[in-house]
Short mmCIF file of C-alpha atoms (C1' of nucleotides) in Angstrom, two decimals:
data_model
loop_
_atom_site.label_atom_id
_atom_site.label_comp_id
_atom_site.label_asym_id
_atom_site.label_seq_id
_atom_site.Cartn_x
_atom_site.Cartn_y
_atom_site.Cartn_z
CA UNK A 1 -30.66 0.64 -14.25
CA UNK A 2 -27.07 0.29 -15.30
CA UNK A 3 -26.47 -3.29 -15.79
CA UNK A 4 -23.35 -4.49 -13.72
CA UNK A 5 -20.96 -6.85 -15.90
CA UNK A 6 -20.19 -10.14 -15.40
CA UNK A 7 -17.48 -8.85 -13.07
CA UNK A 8 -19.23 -6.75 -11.12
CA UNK A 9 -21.32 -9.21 -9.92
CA UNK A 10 -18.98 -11.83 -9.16
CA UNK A 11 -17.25 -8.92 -7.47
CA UNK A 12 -20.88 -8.46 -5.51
CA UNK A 13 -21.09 -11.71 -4.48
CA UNK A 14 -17.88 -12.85 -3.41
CA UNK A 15 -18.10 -9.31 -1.03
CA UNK A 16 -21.09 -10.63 0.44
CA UNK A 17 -19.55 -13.99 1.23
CA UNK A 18 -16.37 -12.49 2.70
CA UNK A 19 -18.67 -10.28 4.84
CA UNK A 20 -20.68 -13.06 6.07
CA UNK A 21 -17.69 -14.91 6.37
CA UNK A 22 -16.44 -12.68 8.75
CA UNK A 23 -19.49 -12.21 10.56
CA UNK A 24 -19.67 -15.92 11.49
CA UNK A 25 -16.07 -15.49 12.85
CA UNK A 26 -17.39 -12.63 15.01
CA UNK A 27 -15.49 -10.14 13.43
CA UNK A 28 -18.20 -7.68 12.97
CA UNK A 29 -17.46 -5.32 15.81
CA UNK A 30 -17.51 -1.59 16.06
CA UNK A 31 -14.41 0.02 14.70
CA UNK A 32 -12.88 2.75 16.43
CA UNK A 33 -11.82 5.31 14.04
CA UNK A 34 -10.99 9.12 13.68
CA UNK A 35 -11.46 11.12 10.33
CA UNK A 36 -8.36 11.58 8.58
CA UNK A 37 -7.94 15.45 7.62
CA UNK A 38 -9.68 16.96 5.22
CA UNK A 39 -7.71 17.22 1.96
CA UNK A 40 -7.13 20.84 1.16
CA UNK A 41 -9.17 22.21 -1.75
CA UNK A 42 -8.11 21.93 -5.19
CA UNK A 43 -4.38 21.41 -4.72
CA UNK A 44 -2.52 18.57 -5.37
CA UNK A 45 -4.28 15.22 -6.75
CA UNK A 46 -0.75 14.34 -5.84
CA UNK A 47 -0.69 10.49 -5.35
CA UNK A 48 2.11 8.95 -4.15
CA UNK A 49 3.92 10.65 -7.26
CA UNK A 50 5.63 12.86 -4.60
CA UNK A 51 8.30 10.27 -4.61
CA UNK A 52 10.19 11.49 -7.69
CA UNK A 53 13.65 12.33 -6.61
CA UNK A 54 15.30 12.78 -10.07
CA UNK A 55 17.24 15.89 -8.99
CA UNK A 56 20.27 14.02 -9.93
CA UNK A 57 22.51 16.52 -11.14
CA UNK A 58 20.72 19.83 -10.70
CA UNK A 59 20.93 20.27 -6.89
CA UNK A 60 18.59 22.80 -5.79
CA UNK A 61 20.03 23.90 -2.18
CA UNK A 62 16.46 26.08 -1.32
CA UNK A 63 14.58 22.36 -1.46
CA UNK A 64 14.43 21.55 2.42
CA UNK A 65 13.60 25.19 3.01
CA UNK A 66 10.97 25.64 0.69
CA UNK A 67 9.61 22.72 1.88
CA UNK A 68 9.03 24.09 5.69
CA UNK A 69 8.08 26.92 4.57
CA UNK A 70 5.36 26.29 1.65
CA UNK A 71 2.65 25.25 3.63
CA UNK A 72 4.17 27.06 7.50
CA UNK A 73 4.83 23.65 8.39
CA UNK A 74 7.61 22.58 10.52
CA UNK A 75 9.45 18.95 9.24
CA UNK A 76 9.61 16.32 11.76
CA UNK A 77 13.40 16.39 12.90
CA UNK A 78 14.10 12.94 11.77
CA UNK A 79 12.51 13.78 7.80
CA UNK A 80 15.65 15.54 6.76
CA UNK A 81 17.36 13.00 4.68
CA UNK A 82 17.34 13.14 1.23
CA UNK A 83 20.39 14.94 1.05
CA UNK A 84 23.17 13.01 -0.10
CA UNK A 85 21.11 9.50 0.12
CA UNK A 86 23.15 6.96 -1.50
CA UNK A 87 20.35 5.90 -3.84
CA UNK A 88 19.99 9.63 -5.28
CA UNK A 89 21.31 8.86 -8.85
CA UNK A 90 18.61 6.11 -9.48
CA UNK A 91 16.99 6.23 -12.46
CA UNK A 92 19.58 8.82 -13.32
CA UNK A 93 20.90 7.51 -16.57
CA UNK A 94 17.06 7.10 -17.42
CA UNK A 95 16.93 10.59 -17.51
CA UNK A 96 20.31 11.45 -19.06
CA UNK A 97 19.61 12.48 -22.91
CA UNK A 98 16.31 14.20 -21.93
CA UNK A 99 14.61 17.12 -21.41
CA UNK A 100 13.26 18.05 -18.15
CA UNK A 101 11.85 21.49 -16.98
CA UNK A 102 13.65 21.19 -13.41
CA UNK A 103 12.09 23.99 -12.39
CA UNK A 104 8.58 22.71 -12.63
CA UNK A 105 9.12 19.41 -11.46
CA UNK A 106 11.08 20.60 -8.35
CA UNK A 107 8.03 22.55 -7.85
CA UNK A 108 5.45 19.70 -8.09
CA UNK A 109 7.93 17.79 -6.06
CA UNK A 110 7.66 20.17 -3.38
CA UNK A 111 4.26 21.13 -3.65
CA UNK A 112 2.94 17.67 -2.90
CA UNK A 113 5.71 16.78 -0.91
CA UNK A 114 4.71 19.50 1.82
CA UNK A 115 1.18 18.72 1.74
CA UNK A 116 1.56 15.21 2.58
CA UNK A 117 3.68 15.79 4.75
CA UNK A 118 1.37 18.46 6.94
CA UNK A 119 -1.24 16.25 6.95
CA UNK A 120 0.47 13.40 8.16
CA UNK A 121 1.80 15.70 10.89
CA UNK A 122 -1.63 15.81 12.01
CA UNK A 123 -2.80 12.52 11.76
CA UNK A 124 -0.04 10.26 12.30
CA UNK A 125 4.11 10.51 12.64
CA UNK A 126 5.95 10.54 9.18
CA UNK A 127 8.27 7.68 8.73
CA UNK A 128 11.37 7.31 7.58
CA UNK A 129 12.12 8.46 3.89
CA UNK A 130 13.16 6.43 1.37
CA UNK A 131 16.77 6.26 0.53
CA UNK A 132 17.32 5.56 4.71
CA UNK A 133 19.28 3.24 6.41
CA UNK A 134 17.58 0.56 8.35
CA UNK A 135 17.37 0.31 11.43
CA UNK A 136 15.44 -2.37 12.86
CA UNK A 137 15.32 -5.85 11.64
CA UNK A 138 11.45 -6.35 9.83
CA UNK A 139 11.84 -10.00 10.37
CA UNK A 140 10.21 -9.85 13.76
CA UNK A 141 7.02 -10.55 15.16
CA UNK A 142 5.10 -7.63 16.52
CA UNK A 143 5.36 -4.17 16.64
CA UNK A 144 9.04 -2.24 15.52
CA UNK A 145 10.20 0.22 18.36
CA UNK A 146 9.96 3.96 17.88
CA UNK A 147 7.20 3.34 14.83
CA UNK A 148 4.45 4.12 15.96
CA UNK A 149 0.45 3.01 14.88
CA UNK A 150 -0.80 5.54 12.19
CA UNK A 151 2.96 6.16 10.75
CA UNK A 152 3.12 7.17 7.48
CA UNK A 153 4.97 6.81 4.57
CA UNK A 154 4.80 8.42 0.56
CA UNK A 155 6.30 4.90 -0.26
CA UNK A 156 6.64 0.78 -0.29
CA UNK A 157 10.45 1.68 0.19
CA UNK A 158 9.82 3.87 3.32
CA UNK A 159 8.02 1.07 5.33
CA UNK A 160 10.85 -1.32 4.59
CA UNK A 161 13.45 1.42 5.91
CA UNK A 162 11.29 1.96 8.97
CA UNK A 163 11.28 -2.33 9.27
CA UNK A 164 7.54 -2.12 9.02
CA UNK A 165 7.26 -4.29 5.60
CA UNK A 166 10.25 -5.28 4.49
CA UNK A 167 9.15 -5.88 0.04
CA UNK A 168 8.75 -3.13 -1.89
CA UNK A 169 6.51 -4.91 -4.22
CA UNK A 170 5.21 -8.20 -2.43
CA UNK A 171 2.51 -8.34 -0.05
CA UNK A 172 3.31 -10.54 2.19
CA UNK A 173 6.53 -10.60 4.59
CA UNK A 174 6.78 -13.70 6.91
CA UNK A 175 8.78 -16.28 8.54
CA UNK A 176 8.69 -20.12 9.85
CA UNK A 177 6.31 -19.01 12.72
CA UNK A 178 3.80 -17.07 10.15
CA UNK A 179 3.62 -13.34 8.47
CA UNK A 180 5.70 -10.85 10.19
CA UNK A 181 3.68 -8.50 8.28
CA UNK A 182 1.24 -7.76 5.34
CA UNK A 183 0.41 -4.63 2.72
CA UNK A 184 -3.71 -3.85 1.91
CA UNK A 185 -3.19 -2.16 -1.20
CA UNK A 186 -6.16 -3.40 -3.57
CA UNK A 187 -4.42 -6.33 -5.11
CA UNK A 188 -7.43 -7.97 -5.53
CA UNK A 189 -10.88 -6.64 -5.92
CA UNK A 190 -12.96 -8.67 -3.80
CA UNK A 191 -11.18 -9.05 -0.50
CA UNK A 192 -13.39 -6.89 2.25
CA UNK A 193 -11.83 -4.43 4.58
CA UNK A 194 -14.05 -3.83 7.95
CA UNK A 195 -11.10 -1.63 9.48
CA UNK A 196 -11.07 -4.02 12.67
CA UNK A 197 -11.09 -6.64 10.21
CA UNK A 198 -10.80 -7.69 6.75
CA UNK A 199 -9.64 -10.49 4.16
CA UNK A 200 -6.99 -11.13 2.20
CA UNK A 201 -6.07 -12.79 -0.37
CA UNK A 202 -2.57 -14.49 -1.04
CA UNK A 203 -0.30 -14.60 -3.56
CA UNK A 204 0.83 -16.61 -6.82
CA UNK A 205 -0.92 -17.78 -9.57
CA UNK A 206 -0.07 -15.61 -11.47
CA UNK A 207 2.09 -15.88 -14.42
CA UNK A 208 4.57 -12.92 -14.44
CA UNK A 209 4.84 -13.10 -18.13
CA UNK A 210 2.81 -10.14 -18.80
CA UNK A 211 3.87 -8.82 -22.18
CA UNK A 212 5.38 -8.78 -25.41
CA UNK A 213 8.81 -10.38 -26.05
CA UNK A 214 9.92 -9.00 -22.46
CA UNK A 215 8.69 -12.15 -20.44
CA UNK A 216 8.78 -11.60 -17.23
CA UNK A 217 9.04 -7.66 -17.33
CA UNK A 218 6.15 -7.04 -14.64
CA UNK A 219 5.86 -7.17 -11.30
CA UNK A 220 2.09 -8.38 -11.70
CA UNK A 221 -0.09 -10.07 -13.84
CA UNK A 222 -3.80 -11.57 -14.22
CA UNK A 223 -4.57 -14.61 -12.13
CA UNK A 224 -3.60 -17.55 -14.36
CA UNK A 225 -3.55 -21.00 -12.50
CA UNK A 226 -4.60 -21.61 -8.99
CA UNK A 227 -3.43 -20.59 -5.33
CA UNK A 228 -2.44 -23.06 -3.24
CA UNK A 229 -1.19 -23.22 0.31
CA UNK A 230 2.22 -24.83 -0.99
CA UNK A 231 3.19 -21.56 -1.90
CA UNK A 232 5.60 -20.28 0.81
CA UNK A 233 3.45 -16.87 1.66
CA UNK A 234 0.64 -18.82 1.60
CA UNK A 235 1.80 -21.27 3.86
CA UNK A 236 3.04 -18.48 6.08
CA UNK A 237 -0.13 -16.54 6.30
CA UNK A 238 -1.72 -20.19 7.42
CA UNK A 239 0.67 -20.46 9.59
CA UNK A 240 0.01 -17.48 11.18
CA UNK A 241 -3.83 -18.79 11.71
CA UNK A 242 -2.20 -21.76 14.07
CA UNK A 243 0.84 -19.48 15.65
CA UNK A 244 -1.57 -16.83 15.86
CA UNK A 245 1.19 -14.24 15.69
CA UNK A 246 0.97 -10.48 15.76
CA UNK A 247 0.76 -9.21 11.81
CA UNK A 248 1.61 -5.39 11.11
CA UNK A 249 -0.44 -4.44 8.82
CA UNK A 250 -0.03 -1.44 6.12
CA UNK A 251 -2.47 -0.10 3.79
CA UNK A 252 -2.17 2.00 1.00
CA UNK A 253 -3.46 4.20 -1.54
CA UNK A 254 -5.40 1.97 -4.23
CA UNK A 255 -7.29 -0.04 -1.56
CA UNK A 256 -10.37 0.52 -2.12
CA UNK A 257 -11.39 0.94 1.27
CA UNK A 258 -12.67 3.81 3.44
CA UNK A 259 -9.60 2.77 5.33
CA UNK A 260 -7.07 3.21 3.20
CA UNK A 261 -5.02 6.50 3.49
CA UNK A 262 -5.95 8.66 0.08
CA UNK A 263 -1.89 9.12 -0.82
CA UNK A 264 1.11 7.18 0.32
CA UNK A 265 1.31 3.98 2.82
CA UNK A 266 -0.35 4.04 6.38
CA UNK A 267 0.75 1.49 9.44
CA UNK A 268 -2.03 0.62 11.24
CA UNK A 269 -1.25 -2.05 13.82
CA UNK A 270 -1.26 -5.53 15.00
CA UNK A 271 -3.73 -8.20 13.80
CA UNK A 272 -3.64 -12.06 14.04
CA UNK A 273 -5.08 -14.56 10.99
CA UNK A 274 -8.37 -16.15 12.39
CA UNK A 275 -9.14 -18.09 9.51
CA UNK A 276 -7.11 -19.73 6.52
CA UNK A 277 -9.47 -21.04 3.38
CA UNK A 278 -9.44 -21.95 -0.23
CA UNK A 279 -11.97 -19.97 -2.11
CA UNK A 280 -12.80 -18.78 -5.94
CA UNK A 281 -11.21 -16.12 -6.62
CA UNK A 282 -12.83 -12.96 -8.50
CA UNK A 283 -11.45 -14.00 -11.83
CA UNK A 284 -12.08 -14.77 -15.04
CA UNK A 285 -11.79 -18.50 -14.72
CA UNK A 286 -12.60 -18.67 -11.32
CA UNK A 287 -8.97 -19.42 -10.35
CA UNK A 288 -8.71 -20.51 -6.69
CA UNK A 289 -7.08 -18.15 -4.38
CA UNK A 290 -6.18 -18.51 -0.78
CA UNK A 291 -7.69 -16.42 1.39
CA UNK A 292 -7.56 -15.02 5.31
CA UNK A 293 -9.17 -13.28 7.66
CA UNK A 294 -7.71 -11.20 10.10
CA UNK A 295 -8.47 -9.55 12.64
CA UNK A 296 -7.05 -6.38 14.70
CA UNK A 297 -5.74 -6.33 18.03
CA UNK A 298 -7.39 -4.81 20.75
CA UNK A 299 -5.73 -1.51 22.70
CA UNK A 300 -4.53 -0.31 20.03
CA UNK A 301 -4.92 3.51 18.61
CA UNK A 302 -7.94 4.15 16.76
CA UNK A 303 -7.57 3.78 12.47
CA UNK A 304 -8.02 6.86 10.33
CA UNK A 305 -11.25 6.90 7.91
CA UNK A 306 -10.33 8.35 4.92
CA UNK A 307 -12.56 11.76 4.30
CA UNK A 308 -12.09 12.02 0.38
CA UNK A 309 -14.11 15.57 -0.82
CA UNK A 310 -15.95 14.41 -4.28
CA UNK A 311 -13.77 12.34 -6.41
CA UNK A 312 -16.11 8.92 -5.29
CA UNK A 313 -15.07 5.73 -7.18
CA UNK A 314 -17.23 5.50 -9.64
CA UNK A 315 -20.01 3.52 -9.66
CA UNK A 316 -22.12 4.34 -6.22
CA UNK A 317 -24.79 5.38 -8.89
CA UNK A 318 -27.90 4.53 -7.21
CA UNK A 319 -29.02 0.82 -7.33
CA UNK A 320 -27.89 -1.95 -5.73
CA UNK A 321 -28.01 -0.79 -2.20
CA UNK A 322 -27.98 -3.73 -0.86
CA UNK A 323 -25.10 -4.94 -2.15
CA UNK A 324 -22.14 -3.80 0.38
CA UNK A 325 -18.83 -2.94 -1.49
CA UNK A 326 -17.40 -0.05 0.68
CA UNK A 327 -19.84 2.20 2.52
CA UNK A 328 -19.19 5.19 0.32
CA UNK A 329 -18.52 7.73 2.81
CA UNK A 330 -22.20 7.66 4.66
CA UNK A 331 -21.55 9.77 7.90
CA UNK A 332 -20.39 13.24 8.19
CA UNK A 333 -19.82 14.62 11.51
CA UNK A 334 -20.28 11.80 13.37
CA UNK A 335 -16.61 11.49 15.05
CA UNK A 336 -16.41 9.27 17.74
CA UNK A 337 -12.25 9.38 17.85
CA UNK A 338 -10.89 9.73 21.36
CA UNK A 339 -12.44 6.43 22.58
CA UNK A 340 -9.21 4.39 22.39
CA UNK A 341 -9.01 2.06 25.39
CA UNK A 342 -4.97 1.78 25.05
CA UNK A 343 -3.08 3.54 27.75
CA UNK A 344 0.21 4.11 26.53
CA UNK A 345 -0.09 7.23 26.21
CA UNK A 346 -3.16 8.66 24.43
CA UNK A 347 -0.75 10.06 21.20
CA UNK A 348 -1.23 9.54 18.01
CA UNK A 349 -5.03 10.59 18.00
CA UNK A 350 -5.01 14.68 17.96
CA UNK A 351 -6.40 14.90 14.34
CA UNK A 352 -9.31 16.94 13.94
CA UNK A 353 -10.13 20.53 13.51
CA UNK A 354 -8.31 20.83 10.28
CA UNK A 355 -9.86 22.68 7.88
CA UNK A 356 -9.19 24.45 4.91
"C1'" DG B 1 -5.45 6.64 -18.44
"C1'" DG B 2 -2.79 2.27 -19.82
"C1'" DG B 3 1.46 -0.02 -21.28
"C1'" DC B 4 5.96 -1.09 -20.37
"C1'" DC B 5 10.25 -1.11 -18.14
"C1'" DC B 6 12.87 -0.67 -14.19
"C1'" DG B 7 15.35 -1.84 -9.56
"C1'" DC B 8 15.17 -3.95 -5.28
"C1'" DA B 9 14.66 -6.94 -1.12
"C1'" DG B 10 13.48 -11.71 0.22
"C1'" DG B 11 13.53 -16.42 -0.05
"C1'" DG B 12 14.82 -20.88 -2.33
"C1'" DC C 1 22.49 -17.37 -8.31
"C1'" DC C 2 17.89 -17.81 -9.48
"C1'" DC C 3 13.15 -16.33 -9.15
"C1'" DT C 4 9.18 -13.78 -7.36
"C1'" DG C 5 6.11 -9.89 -5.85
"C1'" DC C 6 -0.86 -5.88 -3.80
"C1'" DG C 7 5.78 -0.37 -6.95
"C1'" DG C 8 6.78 3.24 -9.23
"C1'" DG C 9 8.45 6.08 -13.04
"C1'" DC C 10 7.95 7.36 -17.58
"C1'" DC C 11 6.27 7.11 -22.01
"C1'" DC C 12 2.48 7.37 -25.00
#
DNA sequence: GGGCCCGCAGGG
DNA sequence: CCCTGCGGGCCC
């Protein structure tokens, strides 16, 4: 049997006690959830790396056409931005002095760009893109009008537009009366996501020094000193335990969850912190790291369970069953969507019947 | 894939 | 104005 490092096992075990964690908080409910659509063969690996809007100075006009028409899919009315958006030269004099094959990229672009963009149309309404104005204030408790559970985004900078999460790098968003809102996007390896519930851990300790004679030059490093509650998100995030205010919650792409959406940035509704603690964080020198658990809101729409064909992280080779880690895909047509108990309106859950 | 650099919104 | 932070692009 493949021997699991040092890491591994730490990772193992601080799972388990998350999970049991939870469990004692009575967190270990059903989940109601729906399949997300099956990704289309082959095509696109396309992460998030739809995003790249470098068409600076060679304006293709045929873009927003192309785009309905690649995959016969219509654009949600309010997704035709990009245009003129202000932001547009980014990055621009990055590119100046170099030699790009337009024509390919804009292809890629538009390739992935559609696909995303069809299968959010059937599992969820697209959000805002980035490069939008705002237009609702993210420091606010609960949900934002007009966005909607199950929204999606290719982008950090499309939930801030929408008001959903206001950083584009930070995970936590709050305020005096707790966390306005949170992003699940495998920070940390050993924080457990149930769907209905799930931990998380907070932020700092970590020296942003990263490399070379550039101090300070990343956006994240290693854990290198401990946690502590002093730390203003941290405090928040406890806060939120006592206020027990409504948290939006995102996840994205590189959680390594059966929950998280396989490409971009999914909204997926209210939850309130049950429980604040101080635990040892899955590090090399066992750090401290603050950590929560939260838990969703009933009545709200059902989450999506990510249905990724193959490409399974890794390690699920045999052996330690027992241990949890994420469930690897187990079922396969068992689809008990359409049980949501919410009444306003049963949208947002007409997924299914995809296929290739 | 990893390393590095980048800009930005928030909060002190 | 300073600093941070569960991004993202681009290079190798």
């Amino acid at each position: 049997m493949p021997q699991l490092s040092k890491y591994e096992l730490e990772r193992e075990a601080n799972i388990a006690k998350n999970k049991a964690l939870l469990e004692s908080l009575g967190l270990s409910g059903p989940t109601i959830e729906r399949k997300e659509a099956p990704r289309k063969k082959t095509k696109a690996k396309a992460a998030p790396t739809a995003s790249k809007k470098r068409k600076a100075d060679s304006e293709d006009p045929s873009e927003g056409t192309t785009l309905a028409e690649e995959d016969g899919e219509q654009p949600p009315a309010k997704t035709a931005k990009t245009e003129d958006a202000p932001g547009g030269v980014r990055r621009s004099s990055r590119n100046a002095g170099k030699s790009i094959d337009y024509k390919k990229e804009l292809k890629t672009e538009v390739r992935s760009l559609s696909y995303a963009k069809e299968r959010t149309l059937k599992e969820g309404k697209l959000g805002s893109e980035a490069g939008a104005k705002r237009k609702h204030n993210p420091k606010q408790y609960g949900s934002i009008p007009g966005v909607e559970v199950g929204t999606w985004w290719e982008t950090r900078e499309g939930c801030s537009v929408d008001a959903i999460h206001a950083p584009w790098v930070g995970g936590i968003s709050g305020g005096k009366d707790g966390a306005h809102s949170v992003a699940l996007s495998g920070g940390y390896d050993d924080d457990v996501d149930l769907g209905y519930a799930f931990t998380y851990t907070g932020s700092g300790g970590r020296d942003l020094k990263g490399t070379a004679n550039k101090p300070k030059n990343l956006r994240t490093a290693p854990q290198s000193s401990d946690q502590t509650f002093e730390n203003n998100f941290n405090k928040m995030l406890k806060r939120s335990a006592e206020t027990r205010k409504p948290v939006r919650v995102i996840r994205g792409y590189k959680l390594k969850s059966k929950y998280a959406p396989s490409e971009g940035y999914r909204y997926d509704g209210l939850y309130v912190v049950e429980k604040a603690w101080l635990e040892k964080g899955l590090n090399p020198k066992g750090y401290l790291v603050c950590k929560y658990a939260f838990k969703r809101l009933p009545n709200q729409p059902p989450l999506t369970v990510r249905a990724l064909n193959g490409e399974g992280s890794g390690e699920a080779s045999g052996d330690k069953e027992g241990s949890e880690g994420e469930e690897e895909e187990g079922e396969e047509e068992n689809e008990n969507e359409e049980e949501q108990k919410g009444e306003d309106g049963g949208d947002a859950t007409e997924a299914e019947a995809v296929e290739a």
